[in-house]
PDB file of C-alpha atoms and ligand atoms in Angstrom:
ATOM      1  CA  UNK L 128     202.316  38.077 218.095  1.00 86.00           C
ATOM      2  CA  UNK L 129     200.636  36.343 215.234  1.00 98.00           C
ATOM      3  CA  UNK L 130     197.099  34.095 216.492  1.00 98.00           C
ATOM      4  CA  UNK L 131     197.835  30.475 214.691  1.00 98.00           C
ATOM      5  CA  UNK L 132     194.994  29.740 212.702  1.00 98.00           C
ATOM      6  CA  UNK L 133     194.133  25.316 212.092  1.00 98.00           C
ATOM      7  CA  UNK L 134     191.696  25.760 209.312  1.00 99.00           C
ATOM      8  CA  UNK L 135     189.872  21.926 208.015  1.00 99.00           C
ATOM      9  CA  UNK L 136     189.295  22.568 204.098  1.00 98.00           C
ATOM     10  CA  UNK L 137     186.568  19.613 204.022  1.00 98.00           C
ATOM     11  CA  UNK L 138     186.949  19.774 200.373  1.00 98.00           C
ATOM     12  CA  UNK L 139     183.924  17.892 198.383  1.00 98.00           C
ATOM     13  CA  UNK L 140     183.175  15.421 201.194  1.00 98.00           C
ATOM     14  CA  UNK L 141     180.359  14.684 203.668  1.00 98.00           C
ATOM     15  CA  UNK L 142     176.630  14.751 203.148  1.00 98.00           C
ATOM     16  CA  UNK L 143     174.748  17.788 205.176  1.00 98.00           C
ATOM     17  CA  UNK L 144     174.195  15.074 208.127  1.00 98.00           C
ATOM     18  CA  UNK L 145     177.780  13.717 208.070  1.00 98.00           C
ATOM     19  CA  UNK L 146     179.345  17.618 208.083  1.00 98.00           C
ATOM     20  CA  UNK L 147     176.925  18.882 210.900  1.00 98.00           C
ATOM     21  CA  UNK L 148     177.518  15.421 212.789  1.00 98.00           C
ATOM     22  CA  UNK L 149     181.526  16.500 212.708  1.00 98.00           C
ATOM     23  CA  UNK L 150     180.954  19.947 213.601  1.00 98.00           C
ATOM     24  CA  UNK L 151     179.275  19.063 216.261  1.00 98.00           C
ATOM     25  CA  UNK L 152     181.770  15.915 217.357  1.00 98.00           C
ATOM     26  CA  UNK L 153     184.674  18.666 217.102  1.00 98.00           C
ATOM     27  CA  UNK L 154     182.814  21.455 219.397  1.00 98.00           C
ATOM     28  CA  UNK L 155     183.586  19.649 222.841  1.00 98.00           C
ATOM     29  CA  UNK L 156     187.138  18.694 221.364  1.00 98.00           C
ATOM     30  CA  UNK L 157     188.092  22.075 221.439  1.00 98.00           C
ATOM     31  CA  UNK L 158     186.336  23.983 223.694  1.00 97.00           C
ATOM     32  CA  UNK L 159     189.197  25.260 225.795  1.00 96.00           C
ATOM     33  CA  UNK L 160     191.592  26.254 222.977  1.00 97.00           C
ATOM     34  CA  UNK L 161     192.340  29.589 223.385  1.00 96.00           C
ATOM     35  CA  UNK L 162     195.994  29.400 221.279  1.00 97.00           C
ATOM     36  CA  UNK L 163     194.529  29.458 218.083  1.00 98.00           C
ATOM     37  CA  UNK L 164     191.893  29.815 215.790  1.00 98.00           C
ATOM     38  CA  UNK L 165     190.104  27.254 214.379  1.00 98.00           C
ATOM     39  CA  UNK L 166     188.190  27.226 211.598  1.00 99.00           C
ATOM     40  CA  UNK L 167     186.204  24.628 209.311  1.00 99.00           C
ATOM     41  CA  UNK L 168     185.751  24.863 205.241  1.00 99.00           C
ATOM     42  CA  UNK L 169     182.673  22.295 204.626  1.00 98.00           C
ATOM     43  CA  UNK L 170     180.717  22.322 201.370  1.00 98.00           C
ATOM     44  CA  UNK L 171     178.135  24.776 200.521  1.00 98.00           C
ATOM     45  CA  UNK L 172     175.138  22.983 201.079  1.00 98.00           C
ATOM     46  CA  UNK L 173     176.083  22.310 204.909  1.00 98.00           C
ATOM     47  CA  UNK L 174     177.328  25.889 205.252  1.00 98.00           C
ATOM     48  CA  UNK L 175     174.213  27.017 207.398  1.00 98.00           C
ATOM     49  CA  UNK L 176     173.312  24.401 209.285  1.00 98.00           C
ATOM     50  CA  UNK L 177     176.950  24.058 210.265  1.00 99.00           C
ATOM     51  CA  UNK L 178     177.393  27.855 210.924  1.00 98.00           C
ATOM     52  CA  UNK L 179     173.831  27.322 212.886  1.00 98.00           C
ATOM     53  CA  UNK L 180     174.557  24.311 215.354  1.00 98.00           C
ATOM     54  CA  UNK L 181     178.096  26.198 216.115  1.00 98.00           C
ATOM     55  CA  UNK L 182     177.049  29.510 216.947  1.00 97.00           C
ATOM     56  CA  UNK L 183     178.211  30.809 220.052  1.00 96.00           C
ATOM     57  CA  UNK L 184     181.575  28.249 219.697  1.00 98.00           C
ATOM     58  CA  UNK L 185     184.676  28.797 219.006  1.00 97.00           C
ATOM     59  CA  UNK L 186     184.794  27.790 215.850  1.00 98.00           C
ATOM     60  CA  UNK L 187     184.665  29.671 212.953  1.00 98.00           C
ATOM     61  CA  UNK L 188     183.054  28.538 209.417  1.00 99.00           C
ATOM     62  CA  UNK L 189     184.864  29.016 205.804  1.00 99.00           C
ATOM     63  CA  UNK L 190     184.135  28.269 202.349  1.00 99.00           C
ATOM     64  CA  UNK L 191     185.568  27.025 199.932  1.00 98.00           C
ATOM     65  CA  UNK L 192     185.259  29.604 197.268  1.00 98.00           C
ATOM     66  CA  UNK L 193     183.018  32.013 196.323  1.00 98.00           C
ATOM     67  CA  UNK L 194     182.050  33.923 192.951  1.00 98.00           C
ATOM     68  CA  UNK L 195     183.919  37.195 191.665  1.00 98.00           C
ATOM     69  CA  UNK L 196     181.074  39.471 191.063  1.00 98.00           C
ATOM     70  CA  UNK L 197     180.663  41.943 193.503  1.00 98.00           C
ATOM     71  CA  UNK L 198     176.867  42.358 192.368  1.00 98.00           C
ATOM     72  CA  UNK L 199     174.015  40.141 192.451  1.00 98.00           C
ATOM     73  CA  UNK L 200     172.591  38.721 189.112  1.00 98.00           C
ATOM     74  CA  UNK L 201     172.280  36.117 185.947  1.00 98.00           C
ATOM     75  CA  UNK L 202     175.625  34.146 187.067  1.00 98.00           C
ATOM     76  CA  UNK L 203     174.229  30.160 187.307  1.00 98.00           C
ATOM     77  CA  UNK L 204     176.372  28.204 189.660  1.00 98.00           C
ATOM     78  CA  UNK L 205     177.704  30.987 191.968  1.00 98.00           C
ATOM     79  CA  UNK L 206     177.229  32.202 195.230  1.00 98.00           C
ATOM     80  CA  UNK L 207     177.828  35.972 195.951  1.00 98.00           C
ATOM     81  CA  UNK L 208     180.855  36.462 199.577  1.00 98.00           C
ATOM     82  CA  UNK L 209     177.389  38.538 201.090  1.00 98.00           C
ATOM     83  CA  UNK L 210     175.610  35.158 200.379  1.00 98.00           C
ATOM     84  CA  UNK L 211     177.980  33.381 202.305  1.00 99.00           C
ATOM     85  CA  UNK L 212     178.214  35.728 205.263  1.00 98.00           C
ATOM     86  CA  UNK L 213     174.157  35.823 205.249  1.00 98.00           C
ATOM     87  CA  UNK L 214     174.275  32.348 206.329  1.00 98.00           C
ATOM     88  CA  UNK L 215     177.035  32.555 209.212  1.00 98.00           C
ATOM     89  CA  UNK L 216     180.922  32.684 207.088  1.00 98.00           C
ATOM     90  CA  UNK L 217     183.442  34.609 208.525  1.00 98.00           C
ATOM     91  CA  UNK L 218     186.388  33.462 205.955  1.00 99.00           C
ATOM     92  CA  UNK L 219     186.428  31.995 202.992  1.00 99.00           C
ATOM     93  CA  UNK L 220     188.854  29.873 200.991  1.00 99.00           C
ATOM     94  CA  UNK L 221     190.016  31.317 197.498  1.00 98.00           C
ATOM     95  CA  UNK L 222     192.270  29.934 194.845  1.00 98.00           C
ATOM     96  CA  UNK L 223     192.765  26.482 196.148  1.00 98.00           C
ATOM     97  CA  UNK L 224     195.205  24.630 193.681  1.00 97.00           C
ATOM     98  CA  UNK L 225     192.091  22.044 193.145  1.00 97.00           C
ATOM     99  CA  UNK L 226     190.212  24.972 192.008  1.00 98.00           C
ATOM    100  CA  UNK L 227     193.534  26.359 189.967  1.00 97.00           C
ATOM    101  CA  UNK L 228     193.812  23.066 188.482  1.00 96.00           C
ATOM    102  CA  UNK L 229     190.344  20.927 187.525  1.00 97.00           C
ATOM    103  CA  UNK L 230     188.401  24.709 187.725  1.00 97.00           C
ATOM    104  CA  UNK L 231     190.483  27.190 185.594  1.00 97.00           C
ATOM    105  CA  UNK L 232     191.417  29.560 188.404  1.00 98.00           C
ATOM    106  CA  UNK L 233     193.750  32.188 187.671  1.00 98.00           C
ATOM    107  CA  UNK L 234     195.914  35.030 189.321  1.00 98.00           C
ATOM    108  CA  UNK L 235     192.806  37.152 188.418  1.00 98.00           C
ATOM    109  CA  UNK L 236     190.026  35.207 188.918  1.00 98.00           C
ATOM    110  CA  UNK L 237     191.888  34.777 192.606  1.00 98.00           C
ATOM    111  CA  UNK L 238     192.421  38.967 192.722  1.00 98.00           C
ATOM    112  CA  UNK L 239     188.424  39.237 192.003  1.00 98.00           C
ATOM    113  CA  UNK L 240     187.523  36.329 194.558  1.00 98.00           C
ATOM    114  CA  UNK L 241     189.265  38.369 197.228  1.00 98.00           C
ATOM    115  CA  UNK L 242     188.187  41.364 196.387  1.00 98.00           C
ATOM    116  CA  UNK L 243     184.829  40.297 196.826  1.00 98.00           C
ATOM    117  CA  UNK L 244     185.306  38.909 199.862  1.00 98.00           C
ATOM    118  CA  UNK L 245     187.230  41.792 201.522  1.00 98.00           C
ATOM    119  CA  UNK L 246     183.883  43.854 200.020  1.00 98.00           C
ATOM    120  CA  UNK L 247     181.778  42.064 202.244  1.00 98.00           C
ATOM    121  CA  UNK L 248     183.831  41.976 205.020  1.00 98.00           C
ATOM    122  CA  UNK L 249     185.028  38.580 205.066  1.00 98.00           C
ATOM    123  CA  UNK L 250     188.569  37.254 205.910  1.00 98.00           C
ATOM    124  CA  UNK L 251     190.164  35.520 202.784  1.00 98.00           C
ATOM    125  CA  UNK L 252     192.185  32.708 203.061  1.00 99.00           C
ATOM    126  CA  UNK L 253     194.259  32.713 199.953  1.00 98.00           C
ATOM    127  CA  UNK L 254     195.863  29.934 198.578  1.00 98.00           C
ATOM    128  CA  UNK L 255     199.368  30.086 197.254  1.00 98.00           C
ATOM    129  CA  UNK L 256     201.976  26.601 196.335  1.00 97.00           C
ATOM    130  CA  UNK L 257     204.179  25.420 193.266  1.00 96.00           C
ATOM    131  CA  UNK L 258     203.311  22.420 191.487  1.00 94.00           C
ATOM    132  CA  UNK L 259     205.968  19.594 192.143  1.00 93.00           C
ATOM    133  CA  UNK L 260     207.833  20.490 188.331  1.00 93.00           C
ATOM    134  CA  UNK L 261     209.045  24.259 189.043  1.00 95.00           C
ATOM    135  CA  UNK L 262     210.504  23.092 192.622  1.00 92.00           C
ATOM    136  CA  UNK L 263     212.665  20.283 190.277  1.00 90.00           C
ATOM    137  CA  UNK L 264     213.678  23.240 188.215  1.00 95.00           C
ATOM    138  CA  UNK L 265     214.418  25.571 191.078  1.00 94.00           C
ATOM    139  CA  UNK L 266     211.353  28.162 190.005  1.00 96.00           C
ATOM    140  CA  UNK L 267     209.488  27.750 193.391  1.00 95.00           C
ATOM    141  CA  UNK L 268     209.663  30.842 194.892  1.00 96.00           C
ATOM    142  CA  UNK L 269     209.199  33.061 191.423  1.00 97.00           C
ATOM    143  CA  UNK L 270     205.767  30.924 191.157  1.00 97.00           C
ATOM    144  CA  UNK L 271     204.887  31.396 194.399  1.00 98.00           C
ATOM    145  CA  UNK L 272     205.559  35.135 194.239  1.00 98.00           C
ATOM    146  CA  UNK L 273     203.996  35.623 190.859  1.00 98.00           C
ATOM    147  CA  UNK L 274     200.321  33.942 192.552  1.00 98.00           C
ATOM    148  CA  UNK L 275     200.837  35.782 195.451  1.00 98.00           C
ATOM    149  CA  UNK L 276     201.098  39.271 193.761  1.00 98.00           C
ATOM    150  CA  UNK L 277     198.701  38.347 191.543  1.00 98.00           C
ATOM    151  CA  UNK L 278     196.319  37.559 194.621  1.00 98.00           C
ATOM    152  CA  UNK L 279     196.994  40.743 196.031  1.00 98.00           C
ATOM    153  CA  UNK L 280     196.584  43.285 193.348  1.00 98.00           C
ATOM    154  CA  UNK L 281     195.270  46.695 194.171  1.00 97.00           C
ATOM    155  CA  UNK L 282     194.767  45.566 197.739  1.00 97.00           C
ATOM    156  CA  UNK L 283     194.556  48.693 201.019  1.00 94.00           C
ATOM    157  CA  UNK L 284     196.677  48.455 203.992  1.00 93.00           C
ATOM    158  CA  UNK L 285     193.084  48.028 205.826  1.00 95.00           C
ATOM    159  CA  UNK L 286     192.386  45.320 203.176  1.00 97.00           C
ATOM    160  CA  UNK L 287     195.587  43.478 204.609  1.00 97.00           C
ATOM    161  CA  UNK L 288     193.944  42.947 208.138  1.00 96.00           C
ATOM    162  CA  UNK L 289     191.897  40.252 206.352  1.00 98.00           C
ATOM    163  CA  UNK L 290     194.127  38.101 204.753  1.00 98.00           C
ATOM    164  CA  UNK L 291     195.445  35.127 205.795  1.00 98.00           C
ATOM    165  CA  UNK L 292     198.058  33.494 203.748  1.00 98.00           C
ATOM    166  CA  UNK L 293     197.902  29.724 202.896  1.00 98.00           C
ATOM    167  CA  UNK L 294     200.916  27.931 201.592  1.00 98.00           C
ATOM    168  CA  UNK L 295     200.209  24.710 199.994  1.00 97.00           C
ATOM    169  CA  UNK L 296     202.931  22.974 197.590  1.00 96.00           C
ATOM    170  CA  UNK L 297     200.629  21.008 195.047  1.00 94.00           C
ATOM    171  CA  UNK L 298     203.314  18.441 195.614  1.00 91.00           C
ATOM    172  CA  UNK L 299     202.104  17.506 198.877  1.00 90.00           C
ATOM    173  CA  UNK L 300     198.253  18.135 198.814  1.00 89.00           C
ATOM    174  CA  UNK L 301     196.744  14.476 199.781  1.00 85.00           C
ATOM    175  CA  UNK L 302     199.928  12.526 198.965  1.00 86.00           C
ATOM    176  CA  UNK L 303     200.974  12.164 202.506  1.00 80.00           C
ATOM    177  CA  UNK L 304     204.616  13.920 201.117  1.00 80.00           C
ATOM    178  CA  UNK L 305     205.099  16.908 203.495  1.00 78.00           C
ATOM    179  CA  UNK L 306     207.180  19.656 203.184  1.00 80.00           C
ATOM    180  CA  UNK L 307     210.180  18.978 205.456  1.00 92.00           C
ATOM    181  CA  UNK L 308     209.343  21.756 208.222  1.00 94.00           C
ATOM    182  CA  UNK L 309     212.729  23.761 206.794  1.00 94.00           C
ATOM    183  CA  UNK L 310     211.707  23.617 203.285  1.00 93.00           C
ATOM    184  CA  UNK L 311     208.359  25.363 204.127  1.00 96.00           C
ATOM    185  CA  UNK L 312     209.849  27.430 206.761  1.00 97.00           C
ATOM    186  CA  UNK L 313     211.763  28.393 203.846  1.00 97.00           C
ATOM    187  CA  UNK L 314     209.046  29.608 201.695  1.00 97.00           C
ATOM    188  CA  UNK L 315     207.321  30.834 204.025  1.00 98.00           C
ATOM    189  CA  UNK L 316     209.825  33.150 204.967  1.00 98.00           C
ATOM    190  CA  UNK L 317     210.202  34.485 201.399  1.00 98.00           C
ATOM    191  CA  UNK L 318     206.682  35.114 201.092  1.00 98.00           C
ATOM    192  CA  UNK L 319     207.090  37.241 204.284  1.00 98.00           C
ATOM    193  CA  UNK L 320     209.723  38.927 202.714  1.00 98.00           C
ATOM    194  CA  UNK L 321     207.310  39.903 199.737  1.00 98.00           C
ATOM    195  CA  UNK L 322     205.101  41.044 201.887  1.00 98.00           C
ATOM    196  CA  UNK L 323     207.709  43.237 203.967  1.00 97.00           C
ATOM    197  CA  UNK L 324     208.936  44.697 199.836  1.00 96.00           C
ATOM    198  CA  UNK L 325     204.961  45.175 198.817  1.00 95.00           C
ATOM    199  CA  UNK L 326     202.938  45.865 202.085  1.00 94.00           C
ATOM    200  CA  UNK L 327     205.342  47.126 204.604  1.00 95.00           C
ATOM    201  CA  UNK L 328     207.001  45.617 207.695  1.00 96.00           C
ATOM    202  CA  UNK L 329     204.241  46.006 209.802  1.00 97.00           C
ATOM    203  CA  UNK L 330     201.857  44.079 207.808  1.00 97.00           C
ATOM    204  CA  UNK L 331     204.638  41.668 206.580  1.00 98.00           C
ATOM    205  CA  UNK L 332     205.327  40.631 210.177  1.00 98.00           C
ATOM    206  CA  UNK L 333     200.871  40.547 210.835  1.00 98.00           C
ATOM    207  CA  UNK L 334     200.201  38.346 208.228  1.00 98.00           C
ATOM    208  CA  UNK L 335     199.320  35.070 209.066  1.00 98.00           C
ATOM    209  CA  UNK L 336     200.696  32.543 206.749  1.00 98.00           C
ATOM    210  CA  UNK L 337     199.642  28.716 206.847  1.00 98.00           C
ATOM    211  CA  UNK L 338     201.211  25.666 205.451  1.00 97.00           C
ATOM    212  CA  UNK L 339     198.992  22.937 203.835  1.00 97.00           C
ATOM    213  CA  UNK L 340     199.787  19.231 202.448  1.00 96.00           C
ATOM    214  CA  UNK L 341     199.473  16.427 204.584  1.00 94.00           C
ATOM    215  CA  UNK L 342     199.452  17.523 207.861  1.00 96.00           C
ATOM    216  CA  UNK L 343     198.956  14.988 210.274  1.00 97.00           C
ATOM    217  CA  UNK L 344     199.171  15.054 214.223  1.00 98.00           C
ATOM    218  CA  UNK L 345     202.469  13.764 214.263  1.00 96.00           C
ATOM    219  CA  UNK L 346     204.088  16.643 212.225  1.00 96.00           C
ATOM    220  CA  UNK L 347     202.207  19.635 213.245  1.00 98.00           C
ATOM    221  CA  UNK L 348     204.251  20.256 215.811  1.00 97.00           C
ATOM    222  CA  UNK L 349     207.441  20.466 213.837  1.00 97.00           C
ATOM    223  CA  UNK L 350     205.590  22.310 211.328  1.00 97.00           C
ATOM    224  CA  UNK L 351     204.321  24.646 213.900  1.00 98.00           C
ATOM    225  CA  UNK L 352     207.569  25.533 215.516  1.00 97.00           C
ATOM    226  CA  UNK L 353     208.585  27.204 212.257  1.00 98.00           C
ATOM    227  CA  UNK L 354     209.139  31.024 213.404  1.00 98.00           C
ATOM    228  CA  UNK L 355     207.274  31.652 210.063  1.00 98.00           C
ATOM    229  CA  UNK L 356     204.298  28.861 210.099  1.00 98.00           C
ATOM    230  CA  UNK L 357     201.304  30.401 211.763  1.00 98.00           C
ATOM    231  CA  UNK L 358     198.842  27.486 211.440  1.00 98.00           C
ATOM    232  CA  UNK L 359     197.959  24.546 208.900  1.00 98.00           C
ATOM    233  CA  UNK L 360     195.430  24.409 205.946  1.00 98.00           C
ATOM    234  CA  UNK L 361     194.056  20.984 206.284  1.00 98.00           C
ATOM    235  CA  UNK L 362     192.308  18.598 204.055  1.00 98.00           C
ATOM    236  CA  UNK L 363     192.226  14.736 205.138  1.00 98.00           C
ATOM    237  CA  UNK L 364     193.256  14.638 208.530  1.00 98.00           C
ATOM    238  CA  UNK L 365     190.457  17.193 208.866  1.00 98.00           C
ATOM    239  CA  UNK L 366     187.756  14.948 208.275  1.00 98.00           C
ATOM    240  CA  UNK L 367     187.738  13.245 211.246  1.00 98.00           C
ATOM    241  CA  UNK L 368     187.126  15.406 214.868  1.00 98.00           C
ATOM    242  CA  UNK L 369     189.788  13.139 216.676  1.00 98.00           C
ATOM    243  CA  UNK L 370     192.091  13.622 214.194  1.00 98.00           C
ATOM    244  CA  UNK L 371     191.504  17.363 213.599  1.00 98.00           C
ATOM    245  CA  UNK L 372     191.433  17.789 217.252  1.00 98.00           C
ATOM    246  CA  UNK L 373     194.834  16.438 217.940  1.00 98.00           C
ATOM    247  CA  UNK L 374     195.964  18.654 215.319  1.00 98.00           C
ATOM    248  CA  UNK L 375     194.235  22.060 216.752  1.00 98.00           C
ATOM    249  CA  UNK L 376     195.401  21.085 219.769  1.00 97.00           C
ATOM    250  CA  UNK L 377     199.457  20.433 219.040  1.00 95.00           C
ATOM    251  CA  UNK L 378     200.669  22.109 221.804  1.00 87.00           C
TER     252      UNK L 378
HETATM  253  P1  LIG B  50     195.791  17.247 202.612  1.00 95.02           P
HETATM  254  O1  LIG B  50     195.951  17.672 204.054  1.00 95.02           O
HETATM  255  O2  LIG B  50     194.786  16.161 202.425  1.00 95.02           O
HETATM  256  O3  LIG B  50     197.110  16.990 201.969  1.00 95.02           O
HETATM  257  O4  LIG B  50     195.149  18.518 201.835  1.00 95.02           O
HETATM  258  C1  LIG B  50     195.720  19.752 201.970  1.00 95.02           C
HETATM  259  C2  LIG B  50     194.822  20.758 201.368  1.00 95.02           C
HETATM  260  O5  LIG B  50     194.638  20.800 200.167  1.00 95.02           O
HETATM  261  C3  LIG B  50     194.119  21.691 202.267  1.00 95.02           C
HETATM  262  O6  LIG B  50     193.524  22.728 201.566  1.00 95.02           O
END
């Protein structure tokens, strides 16, 4: 049985008072879920003060990317995976199609993010989706696979036990267009299927794989009752701890 994971990718909003304020509004929201994870991705600069006024919760804290090098040193701008666990990160986001996109992210600049966060012993949550013009010419799935072999690279087994899949079709990232629940189910279940040909059956079928793009409280459930959708990436409806709550708490 796969744990669903609701992960809120706060993406570059709320000052340090507005994130902790949130953090703190969604603690008593979902105290009693037990069915599934739940994590929140705000920026760095609230990272540990949000990790701090959480502690001891159930929920878990993410960023939103993290630098390639393994090693400490003269890279301006970046902050190390170990920097990000020092202050309280279990997971961290990597290779978001924002960061693809505006950022210059590539299949190996994704492969080295990981890496570097598997070093440290983080759990990556790797971003995957096709932008809206290779699903009108039928190239989905090849995209898809391409980033997510490219994401994986040179990964262990062990390595494996720390990945969590997110699925995110450009297409409908913050343009309230959702996947119809069988058109992800779809791709998810082909990026199961790559896992099954690359990792095995047994890590195919442990892999958590999320779906992202508007997900709202009133399609969650639908989404969620995909036998290959284990749990939602999301941005907007994340922002507010009513909203987010009613997600986390579909059931
Ligand atoms: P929206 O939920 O705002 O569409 O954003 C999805 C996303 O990019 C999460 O990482």
């Amino acid at each position: 049985m796969r744990k669903p994971v609701i992960a809120g990718n706060w993406k570059m909003y709320k000052l340090l008072g507005e994130a902790v304020e949130t953090a703190l509004a969604l603690k008593p929201l979902v105290a009693n879920t037990n069915h599934c994870e739940v994590i929140i991705a705000p920026v760095f600069t609230a990272l540990k003060m949000v990790c701090d006024r959480l502690e001891g919760s159930n929920i878990k804290v993410a960023a939103q990317d993290c630098a390639a090098e393994i090693k400490h040193g003269a890279f301006t701008g970046e902050v190390c995976a170990d920097m990000i666990k020092d202050v309280g990160c279990s997971h961290i986001i990597i290779g978001h199609s924002e960061r693809r996109e505006f950022y210059g992210e590539t299949d190996r600049t994704v492969n080295l993010k990981t890496k570097a966060c598997l070093h440290y012993g983080l759990t990556a949550i790797v971003c995957i989706g096709e932008m809206l013009p290779d699903r009108e010419v039928g190239n989905a799935e090849k995209v898809v696979k391409i980033q997510l072999l490219g994401a994986l690279d040179g990964l262990t087994v062990s390595d494996m036990e720390r990945i969590i899949i997110a699925y995110e079709p450009v297409w409908a990232i913050g343009t309230g267009k959702t996947a119809m629940p069988e058109q992800a189910q779809e791709m998810h279940s082909s990026i199961r299927q790559v896992l099954t040909e690359t990792q095995g059956k047994n890590i195919a079928e442990a892999v958590r794989i999320l779906y992202g793009g508007s997900v709202k409280p009133d399609n969650v459930k639908d989404l969620m009752n995909q036998p290959d959708i284990d749990g939602a990436l999301v941005g907007g409806a994340s922002l507010d701890a009513q909203i987010f709550a009613q997600i986390i708490n579909y059931k």
